[in-house]
GROMACS .gro file of C-alpha atoms in nm:
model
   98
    1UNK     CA    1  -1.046  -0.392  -0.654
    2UNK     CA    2  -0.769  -0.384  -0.897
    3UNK     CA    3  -0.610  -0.687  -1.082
    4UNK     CA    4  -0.605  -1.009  -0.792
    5UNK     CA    5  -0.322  -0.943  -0.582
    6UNK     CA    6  -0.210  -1.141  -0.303
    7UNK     CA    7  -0.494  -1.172  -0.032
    8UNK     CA    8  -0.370  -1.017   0.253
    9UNK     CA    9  -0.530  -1.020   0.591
   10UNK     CA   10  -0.470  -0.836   0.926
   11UNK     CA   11  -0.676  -0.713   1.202
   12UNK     CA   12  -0.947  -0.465   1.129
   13UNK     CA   13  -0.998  -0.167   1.334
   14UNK     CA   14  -1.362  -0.131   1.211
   15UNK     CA   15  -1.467  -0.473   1.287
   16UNK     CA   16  -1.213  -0.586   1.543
   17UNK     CA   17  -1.122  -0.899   1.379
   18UNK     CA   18  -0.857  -1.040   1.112
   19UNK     CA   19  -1.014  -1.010   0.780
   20UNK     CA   20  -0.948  -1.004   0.426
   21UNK     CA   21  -0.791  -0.658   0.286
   22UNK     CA   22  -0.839  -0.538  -0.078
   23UNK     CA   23  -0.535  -0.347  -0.247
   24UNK     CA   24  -0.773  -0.053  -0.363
   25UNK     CA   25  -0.473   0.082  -0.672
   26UNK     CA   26  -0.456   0.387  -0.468
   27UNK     CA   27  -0.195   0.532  -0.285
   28UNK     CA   28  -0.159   0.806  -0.053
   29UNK     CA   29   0.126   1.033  -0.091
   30UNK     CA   30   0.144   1.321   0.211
   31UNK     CA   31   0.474   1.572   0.181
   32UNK     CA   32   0.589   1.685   0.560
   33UNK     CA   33   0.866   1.948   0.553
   34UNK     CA   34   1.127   1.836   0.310
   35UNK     CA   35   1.012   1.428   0.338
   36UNK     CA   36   0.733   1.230   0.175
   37UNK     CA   37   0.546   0.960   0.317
   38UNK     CA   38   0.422   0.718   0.049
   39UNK     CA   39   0.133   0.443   0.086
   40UNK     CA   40  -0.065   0.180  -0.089
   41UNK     CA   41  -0.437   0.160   0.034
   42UNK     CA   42  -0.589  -0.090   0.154
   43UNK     CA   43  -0.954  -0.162   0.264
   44UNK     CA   44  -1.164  -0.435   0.432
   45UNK     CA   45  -1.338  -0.677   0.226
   46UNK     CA   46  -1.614  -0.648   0.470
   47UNK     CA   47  -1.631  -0.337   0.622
   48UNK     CA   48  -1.472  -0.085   0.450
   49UNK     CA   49  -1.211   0.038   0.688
   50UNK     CA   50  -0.864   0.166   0.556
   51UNK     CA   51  -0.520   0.063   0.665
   52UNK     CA   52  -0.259   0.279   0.466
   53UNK     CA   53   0.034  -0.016   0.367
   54UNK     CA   54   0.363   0.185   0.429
   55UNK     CA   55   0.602   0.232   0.096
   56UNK     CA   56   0.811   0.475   0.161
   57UNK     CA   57   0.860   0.698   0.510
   58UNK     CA   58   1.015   1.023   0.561
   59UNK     CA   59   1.239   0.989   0.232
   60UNK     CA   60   1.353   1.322   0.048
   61UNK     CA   61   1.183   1.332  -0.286
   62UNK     CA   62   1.513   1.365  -0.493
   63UNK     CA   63   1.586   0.998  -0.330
   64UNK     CA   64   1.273   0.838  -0.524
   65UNK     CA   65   1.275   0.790  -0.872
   66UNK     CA   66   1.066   1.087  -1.027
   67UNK     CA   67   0.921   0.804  -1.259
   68UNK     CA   68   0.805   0.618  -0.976
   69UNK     CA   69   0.686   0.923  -0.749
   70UNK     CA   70   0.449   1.019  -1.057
   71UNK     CA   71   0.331   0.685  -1.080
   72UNK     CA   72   0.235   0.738  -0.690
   73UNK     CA   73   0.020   1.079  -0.793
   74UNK     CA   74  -0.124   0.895  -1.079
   75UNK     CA   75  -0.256   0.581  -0.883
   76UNK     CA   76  -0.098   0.342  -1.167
   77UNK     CA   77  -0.272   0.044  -1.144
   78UNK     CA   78   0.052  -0.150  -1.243
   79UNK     CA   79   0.304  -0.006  -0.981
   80UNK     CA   80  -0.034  -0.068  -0.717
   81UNK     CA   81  -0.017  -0.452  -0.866
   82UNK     CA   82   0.368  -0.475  -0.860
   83UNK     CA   83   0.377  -0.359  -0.454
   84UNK     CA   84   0.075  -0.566  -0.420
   85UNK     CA   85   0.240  -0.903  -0.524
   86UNK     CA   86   0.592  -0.832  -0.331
   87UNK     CA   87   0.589  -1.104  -0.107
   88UNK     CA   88   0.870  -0.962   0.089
   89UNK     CA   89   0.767  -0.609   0.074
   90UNK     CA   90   0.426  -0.750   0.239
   91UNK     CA   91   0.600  -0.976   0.527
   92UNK     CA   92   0.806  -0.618   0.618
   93UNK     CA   93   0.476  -0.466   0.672
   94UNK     CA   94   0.338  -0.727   0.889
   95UNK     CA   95   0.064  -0.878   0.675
   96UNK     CA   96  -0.061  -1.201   0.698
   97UNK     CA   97  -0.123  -1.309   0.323
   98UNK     CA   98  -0.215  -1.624   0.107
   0.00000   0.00000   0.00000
């Protein structure tokens, strides 16, 4: 767990039940073609089981700020904390959060 973040909680596909996820600092960055699909990882405070939080999808590299997409391969801890306490980037990806 990185610094406390905002506790978010969804439905768990390992346990099958709304629980508690923890903002790991990690993020996933997978290039398809000439797009990149960006996302902050998330697992279950009680079992484990991933849900990849969606940052950026099918955006051309040139449209992300190199600074930023290095941050991404680097897993900074700060950007991880900044996207972690964005109350309205959290409410566009459907979590349910305290």
């Amino acid at each position: 767990m990185i610094y406390n973040t905002v506790k978010v909680f969804r439905r768990c596909g390992g346990c099958g039940k709304k629980q508690e996820f923890i903002n790991t600092g990690k993020f996933r960055v997978n290039a398809n073609g000439n797009c990149v699909d960006v996302w902050l990882i998330y697992r279950c405070a009680k079992c484990k089981h991933s849900w990849n939080l969606t940052i950026y999808k099918r955006k051309k590299p040139a449209k992300i700020p190199m600074d930023e997409y290095l941050q991404f391969l680097n897993n900074d801890l700060d950007l991880a904390y900044k996207y972690g306490n964005n109350i309205q980037f959290l409410k566009r990806n459907n979590a349910d959060f305290k």
